[in-house]
Tab-separated table of C-alpha atoms in Angstrom:
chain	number	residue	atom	x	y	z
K	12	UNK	CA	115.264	35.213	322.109
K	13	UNK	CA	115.818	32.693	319.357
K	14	UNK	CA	112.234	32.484	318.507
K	15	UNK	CA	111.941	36.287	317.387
K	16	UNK	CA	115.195	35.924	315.186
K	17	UNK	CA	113.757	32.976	313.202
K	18	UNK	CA	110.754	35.105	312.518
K	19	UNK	CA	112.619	37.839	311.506
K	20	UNK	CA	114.653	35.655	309.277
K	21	UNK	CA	111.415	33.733	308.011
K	22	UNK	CA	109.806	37.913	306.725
K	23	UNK	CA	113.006	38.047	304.497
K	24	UNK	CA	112.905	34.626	302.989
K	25	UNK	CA	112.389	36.079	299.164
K	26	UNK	CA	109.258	34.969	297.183
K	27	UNK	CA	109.888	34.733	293.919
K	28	UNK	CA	107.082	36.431	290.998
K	29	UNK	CA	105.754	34.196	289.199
K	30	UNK	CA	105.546	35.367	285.449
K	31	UNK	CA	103.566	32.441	284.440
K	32	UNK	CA	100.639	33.505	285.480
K	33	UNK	CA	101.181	36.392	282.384
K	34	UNK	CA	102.851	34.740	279.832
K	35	UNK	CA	102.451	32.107	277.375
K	36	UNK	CA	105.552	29.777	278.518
K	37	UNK	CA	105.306	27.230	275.848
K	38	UNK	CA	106.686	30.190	273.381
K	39	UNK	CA	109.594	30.434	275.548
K	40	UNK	CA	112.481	30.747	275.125
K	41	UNK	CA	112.386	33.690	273.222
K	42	UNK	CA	114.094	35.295	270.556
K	43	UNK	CA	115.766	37.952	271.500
K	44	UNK	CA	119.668	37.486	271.821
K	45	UNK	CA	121.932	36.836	274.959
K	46	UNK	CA	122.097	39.994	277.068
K	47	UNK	CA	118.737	42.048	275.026
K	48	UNK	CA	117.207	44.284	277.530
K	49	UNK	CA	113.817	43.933	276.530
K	50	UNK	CA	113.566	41.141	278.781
K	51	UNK	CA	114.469	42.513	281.575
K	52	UNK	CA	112.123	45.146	280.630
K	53	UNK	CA	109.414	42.786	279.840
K	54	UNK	CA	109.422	41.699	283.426
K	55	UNK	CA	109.337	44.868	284.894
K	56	UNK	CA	105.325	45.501	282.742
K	57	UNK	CA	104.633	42.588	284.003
K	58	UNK	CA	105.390	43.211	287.832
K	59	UNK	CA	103.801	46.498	287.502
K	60	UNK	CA	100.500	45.075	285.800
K	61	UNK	CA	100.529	42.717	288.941
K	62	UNK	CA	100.517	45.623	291.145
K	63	UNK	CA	97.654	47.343	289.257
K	64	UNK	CA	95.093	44.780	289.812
K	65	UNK	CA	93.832	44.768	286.293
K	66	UNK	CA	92.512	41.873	284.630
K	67	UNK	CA	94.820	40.340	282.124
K	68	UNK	CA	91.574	39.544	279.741
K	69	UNK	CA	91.058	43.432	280.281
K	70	UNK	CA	94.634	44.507	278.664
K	71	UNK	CA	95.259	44.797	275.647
K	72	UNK	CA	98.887	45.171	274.018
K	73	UNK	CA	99.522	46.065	271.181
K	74	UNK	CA	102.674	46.386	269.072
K	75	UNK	CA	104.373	47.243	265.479
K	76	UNK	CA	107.439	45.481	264.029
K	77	UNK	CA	110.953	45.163	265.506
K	78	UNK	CA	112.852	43.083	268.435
K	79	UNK	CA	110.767	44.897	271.029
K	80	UNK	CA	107.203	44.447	268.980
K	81	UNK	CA	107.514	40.867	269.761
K	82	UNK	CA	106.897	41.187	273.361
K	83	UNK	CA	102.898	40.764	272.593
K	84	UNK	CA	103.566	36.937	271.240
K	85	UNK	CA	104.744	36.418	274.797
K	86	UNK	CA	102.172	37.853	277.012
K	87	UNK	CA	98.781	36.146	277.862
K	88	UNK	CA	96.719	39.892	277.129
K	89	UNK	CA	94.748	40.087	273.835
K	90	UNK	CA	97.209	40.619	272.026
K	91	UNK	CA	98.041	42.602	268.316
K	92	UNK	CA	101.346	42.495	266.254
K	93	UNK	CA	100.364	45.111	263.871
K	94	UNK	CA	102.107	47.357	261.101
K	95	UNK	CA	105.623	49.127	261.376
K	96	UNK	CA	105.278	52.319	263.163
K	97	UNK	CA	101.244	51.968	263.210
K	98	UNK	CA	100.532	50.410	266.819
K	99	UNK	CA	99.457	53.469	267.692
K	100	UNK	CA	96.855	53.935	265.062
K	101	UNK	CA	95.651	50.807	266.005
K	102	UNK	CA	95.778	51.238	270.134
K	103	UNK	CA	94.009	54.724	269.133
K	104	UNK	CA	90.726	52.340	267.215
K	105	UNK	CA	90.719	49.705	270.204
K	106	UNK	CA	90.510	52.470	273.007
K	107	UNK	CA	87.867	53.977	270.733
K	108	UNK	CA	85.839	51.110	270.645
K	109	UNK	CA	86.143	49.885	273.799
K	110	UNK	CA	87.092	52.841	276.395
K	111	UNK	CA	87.065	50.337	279.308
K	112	UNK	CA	89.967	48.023	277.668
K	113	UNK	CA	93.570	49.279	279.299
K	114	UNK	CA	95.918	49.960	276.019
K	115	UNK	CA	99.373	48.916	276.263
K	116	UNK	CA	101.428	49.889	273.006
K	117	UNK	CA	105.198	48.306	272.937
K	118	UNK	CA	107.023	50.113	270.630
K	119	UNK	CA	110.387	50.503	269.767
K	120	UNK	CA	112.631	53.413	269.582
K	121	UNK	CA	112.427	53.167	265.099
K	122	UNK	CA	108.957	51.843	265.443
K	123	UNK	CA	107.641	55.202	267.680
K	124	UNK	CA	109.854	58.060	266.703
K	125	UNK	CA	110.825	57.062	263.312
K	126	UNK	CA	108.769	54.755	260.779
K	127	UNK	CA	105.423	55.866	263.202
K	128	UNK	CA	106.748	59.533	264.258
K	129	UNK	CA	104.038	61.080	263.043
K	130	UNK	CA	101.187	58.374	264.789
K	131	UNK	CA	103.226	58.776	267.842
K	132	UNK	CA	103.261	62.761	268.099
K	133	UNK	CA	99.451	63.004	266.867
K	134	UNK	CA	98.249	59.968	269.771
K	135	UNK	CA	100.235	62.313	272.304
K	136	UNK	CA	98.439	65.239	271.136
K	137	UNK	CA	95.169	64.073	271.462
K	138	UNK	CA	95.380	62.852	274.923
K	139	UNK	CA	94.375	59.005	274.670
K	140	UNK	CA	94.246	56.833	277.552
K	141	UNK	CA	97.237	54.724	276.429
K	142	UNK	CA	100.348	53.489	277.898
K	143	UNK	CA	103.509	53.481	275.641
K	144	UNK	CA	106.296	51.622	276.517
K	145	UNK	CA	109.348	53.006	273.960
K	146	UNK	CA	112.163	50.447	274.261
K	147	UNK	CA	114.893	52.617	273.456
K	148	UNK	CA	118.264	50.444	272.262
K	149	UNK	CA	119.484	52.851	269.662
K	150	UNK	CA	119.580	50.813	266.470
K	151	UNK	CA	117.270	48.914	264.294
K	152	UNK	CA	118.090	45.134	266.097
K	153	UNK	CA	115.943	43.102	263.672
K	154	UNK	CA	117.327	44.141	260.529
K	155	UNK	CA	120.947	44.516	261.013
K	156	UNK	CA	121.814	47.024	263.226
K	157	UNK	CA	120.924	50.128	260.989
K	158	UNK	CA	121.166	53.598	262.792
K	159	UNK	CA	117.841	54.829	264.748
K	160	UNK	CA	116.739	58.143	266.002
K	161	UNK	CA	118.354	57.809	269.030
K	162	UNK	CA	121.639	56.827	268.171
K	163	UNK	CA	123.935	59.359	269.425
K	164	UNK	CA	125.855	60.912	267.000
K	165	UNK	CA	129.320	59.988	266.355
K	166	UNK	CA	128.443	55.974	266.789
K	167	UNK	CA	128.598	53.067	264.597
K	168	UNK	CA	125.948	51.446	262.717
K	169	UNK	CA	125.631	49.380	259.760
K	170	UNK	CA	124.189	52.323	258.066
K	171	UNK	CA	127.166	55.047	259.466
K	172	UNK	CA	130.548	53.127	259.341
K	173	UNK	CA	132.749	55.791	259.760
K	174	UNK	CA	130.040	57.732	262.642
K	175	UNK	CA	126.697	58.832	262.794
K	176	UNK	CA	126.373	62.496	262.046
K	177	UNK	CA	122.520	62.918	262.584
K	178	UNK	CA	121.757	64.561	266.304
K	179	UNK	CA	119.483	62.110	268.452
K	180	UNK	CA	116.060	62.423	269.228
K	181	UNK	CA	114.995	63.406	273.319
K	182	UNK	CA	111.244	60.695	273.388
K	183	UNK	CA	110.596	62.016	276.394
K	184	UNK	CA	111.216	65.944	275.318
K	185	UNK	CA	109.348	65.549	272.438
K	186	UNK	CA	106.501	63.104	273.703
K	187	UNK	CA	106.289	66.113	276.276
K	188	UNK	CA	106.089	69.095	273.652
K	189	UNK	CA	103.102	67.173	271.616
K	190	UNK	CA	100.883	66.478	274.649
K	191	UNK	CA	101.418	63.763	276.740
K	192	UNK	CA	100.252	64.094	280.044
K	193	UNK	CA	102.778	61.964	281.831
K	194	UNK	CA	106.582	61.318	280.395
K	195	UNK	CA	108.685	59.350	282.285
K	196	UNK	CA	112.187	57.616	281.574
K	197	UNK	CA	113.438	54.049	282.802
K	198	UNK	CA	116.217	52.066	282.591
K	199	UNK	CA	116.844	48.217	282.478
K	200	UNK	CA	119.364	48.255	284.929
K	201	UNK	CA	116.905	49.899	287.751
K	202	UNK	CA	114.341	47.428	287.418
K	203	UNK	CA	112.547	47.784	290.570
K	204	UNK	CA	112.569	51.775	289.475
K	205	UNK	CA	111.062	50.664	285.932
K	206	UNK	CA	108.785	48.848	287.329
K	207	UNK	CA	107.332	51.384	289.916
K	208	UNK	CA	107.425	54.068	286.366
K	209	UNK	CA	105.410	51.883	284.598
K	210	UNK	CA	103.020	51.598	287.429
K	211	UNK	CA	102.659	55.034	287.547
K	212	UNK	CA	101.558	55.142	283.350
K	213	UNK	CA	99.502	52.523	284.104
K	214	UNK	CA	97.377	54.461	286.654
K	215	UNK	CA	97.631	57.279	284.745
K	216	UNK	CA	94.585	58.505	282.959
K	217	UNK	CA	95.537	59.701	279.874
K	218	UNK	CA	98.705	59.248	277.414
K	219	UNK	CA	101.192	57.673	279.452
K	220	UNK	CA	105.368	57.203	277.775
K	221	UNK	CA	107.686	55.762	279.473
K	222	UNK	CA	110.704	55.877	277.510
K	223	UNK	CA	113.139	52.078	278.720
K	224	UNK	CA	116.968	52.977	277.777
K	225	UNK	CA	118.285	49.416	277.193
K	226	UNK	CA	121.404	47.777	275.336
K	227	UNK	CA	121.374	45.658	272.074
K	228	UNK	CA	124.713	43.763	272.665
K	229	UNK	CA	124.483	42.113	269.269
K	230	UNK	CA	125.027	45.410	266.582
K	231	UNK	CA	124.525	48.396	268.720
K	232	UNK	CA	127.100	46.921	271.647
K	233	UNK	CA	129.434	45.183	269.179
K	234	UNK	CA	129.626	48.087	266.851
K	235	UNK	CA	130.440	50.490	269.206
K	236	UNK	CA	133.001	48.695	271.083
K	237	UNK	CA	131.155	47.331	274.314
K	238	UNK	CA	133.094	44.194	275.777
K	239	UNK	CA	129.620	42.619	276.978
K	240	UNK	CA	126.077	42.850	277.607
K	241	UNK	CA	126.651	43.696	281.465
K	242	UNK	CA	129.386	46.369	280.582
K	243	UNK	CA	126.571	48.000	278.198
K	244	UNK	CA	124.268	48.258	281.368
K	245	UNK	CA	126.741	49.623	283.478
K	246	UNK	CA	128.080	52.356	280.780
K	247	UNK	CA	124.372	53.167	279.211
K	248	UNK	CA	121.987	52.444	281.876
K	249	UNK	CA	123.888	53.166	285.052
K	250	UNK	CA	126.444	55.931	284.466
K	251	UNK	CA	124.400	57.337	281.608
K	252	UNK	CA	121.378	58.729	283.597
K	253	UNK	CA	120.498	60.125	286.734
K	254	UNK	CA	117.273	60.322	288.634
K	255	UNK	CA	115.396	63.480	288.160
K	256	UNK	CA	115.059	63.327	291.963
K	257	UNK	CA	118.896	63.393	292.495
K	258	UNK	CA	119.285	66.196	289.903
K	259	UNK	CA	119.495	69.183	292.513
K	260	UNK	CA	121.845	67.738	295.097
K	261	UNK	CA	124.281	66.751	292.673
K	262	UNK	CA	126.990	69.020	291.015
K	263	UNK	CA	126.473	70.468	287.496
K	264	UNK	CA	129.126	67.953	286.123
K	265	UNK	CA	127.850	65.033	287.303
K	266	UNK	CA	124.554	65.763	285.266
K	267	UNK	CA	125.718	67.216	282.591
K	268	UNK	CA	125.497	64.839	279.752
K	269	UNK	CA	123.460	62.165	281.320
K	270	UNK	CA	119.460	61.186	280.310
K	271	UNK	CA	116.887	61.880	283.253
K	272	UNK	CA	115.234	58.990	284.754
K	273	UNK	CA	112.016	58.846	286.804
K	274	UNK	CA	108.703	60.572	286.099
K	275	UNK	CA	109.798	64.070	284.334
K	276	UNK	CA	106.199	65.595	283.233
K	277	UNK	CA	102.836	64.573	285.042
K	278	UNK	CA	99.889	67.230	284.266
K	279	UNK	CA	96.090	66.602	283.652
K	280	UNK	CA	93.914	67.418	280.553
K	281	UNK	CA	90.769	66.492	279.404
K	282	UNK	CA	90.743	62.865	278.116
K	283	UNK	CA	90.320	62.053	273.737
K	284	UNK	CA	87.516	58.915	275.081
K	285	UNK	CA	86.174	60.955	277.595
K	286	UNK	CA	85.651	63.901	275.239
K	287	UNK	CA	84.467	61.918	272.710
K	288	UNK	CA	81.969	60.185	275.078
K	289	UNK	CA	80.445	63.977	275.529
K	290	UNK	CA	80.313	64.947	271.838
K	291	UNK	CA	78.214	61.946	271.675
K	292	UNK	CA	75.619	63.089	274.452
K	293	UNK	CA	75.873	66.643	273.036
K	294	UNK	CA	74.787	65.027	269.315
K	295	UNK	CA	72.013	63.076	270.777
K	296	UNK	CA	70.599	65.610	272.859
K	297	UNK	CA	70.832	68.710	270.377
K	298	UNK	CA	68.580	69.867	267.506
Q	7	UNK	CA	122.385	30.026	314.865
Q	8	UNK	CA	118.850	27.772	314.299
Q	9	UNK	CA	118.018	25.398	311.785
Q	10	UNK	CA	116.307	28.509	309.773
Q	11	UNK	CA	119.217	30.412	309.624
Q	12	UNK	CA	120.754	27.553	308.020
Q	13	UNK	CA	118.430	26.757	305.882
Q	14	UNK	CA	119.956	27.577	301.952
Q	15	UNK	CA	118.151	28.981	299.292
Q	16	UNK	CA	116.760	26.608	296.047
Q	17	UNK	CA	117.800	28.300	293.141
Q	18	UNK	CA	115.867	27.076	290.123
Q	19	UNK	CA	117.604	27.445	286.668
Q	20	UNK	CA	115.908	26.854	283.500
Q	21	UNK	CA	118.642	25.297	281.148
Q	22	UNK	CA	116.090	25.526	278.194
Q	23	UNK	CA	115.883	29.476	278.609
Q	24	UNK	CA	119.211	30.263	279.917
Q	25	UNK	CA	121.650	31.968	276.986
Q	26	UNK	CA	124.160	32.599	279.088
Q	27	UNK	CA	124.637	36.275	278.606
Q	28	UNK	CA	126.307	36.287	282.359
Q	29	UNK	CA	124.376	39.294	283.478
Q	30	UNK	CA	123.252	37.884	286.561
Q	31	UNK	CA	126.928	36.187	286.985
Q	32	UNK	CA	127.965	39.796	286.570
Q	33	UNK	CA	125.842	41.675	288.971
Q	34	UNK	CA	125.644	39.081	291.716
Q	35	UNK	CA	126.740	41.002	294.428
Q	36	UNK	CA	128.017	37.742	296.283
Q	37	UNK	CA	129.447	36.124	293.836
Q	38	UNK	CA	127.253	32.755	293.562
Q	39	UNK	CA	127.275	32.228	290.052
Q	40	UNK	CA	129.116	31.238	287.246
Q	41	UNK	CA	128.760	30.202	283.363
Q	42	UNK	CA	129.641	26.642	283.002
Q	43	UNK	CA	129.424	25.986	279.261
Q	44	UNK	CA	126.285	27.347	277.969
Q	45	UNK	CA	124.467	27.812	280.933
Q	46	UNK	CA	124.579	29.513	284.427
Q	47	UNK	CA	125.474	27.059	287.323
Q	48	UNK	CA	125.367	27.823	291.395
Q	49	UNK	CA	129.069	27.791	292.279
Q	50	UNK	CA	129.027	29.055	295.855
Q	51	UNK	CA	125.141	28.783	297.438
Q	52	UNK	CA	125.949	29.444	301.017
Q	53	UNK	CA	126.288	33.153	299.695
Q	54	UNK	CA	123.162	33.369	298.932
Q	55	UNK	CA	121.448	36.106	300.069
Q	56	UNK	CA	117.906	35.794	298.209
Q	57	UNK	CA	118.452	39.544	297.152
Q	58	UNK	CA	116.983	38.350	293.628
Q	59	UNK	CA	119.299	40.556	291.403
Q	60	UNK	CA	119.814	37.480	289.123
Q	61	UNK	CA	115.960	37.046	288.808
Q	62	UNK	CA	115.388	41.087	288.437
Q	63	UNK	CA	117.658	41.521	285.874
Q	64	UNK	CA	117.310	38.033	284.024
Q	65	UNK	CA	116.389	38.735	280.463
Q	66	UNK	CA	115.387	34.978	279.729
Q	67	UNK	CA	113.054	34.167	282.683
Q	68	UNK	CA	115.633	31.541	283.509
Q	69	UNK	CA	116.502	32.255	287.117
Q	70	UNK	CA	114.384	32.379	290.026
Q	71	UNK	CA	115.144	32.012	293.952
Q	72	UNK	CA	112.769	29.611	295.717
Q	73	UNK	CA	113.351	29.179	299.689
């Protein structure tokens, strides 16, 4: 009887991921502060690019400016640390010129929907094959804790000392309303539910957001009155949303107020390479 | 119980990467770990249960739980 047990026992023994094999370890540690999500959230792309198979010299991630945009200088992809708000721009001429490549764009929540609004909205609208990952943390981390598009209103920034009066932005509403084909919302507190999201973009053909609510304890969480990194998980992450799955089975209060999480908007549409490929073949083969 | 059964887990902590933002002291749901000075120590390691919270939600890659 013993024998089975051990067995047993031996199936659950826990093998550990080993990011190595993805990053560049001699630029650990990095900078981000004690308790930064992005991290965490890091982690999570990584697992999930595991799971996908692909070739890390066939991904190619590409970021703008902010805490989150220096994920790429930690990753073993090719690798771009372009302009503020322009990642997309760029993703939009790699996919271009090589359709084959898989397009990762790290962005964060001032990068996408602020300083590159307008390259974010017009990439969703054309359907490219890219997968955004929107670190949403509510403030501008890198330069001093400045108010962002999604800070909600009534918080403290450097920029709003007495409240911020400005109504946030929805990323995943509005990625949805300029033409995304899949929209999904994570959290860095459900990792193992991040990382199964981001799987899904991955695989999906077309433009792919995942919007990652996570906590900048440094301005954001010190600002606004959060005793500690942890407490900012459990407040933002874990009481603040709710699994779009869960949504009907629980009571009207108990959603009301909170983000969705999990994949909200999935739908095909003709693909920007794909189309472009047969505008090609059209041109060569007309009059 | 068998030798297996036994057996404790080798957690491996990175003092280099670890900032000691005590999430994983935090959310360890049996209590192993604690800050001791500016890094995360093992306090208890029979509690153990390999569930891998600590390396989940690590931020700093500083964790991980070998067997």
């Amino acid at each position: 009887m013993s024998e089975p047990a051990v067995k047993e026992k031996k199936q659950k023994l826990s093998v550990p991921f080993n990011y190595d094999k993805y990053m560049r370890p001699h630029k650990l540690p990095h900078i981000w502060c004690p308790g930064c999500g992005h991290g965490i959230v890091l982690k999570s792309l990584l697992r999930a690019v595991e799971a996908t198979g692909i070739d890390k010299d066939n991904i190619c991630m590409v970021s703008g400016i902010g805490c989150s945009s220096r994920t790429p200088g930690y990753v073993d992809f090719n690798t771009m640390h372009t302009l503020h708000g322009r990642a997309f721009s760029f993703a939009t001429g790699i996919k271009l010129a090589k359709p084959e490549m898989k397009v990762i764009v790290i962005s964060g929540d001032g990068d996408a929907l602020a300083i590159g609004g307008n390259h974010f909205i017009h990439t969703c609208r054309r359907n490219i094959d890219l997968t955004a990952i929107v670190y949403t943390n509510s403030t501008y981390g890198m330069t001093g804790g400045q108010y962002s598009p999604t800070t909600p209103i009534g918080d403290i920034a450097t920029t709003s000392r007495y409240g911020n009066i400005e109504p946030p932005f929805d990323a995943c509403e509005m990625a949805k309303a300029a033409g995304a084909t899949f929209v999904a919302r994570g959290t860095a507190y459900h990792t193992l539910e991040l990382e199964k999201t981001i799987l899904a973009a991955l695989q999906h053909k077309g433009m792919s957001v995942v919007d990652v609510i996570d906590a900048c304890p440094t301005y954001y969480g010190r600002m606004n009155k959060f005793k500690s990194a942890t407490h900012m998980m459990e407040v933002i992450e874990k009481d603040g949303t709710v699994n779009v799955k869960q949504v009907d089975k629980l009571p009207p209060e108990k959603v009301q107020g909170k983000l969705l999480r999990g994949i909200l908007h999935n739908v095909e549409r003709p693909e920007y390479c794909q189309q472009y490929a047969n505008i090609i073949e059209k041109a060569k083969g007309g009059k | 119980m068998g030798e297996a059964a036994a057996k404790l887990p080798n957690i491996v902590i990175h003092e280099k990467l670890c900032k000691a933002c005590s999430i994983c002291v935090d959310f360890c749901p049996t209590n192993v770990l604690e800050i001791k000075g500016s890094c995360v120590a093992v306090k208890n390691l029979a509690a153990c249960t390999r569930c891998q919270l600590c390396d989940l939600r690590c931020p700093d890659f500083a964790i991980q739980i070998f067997d």
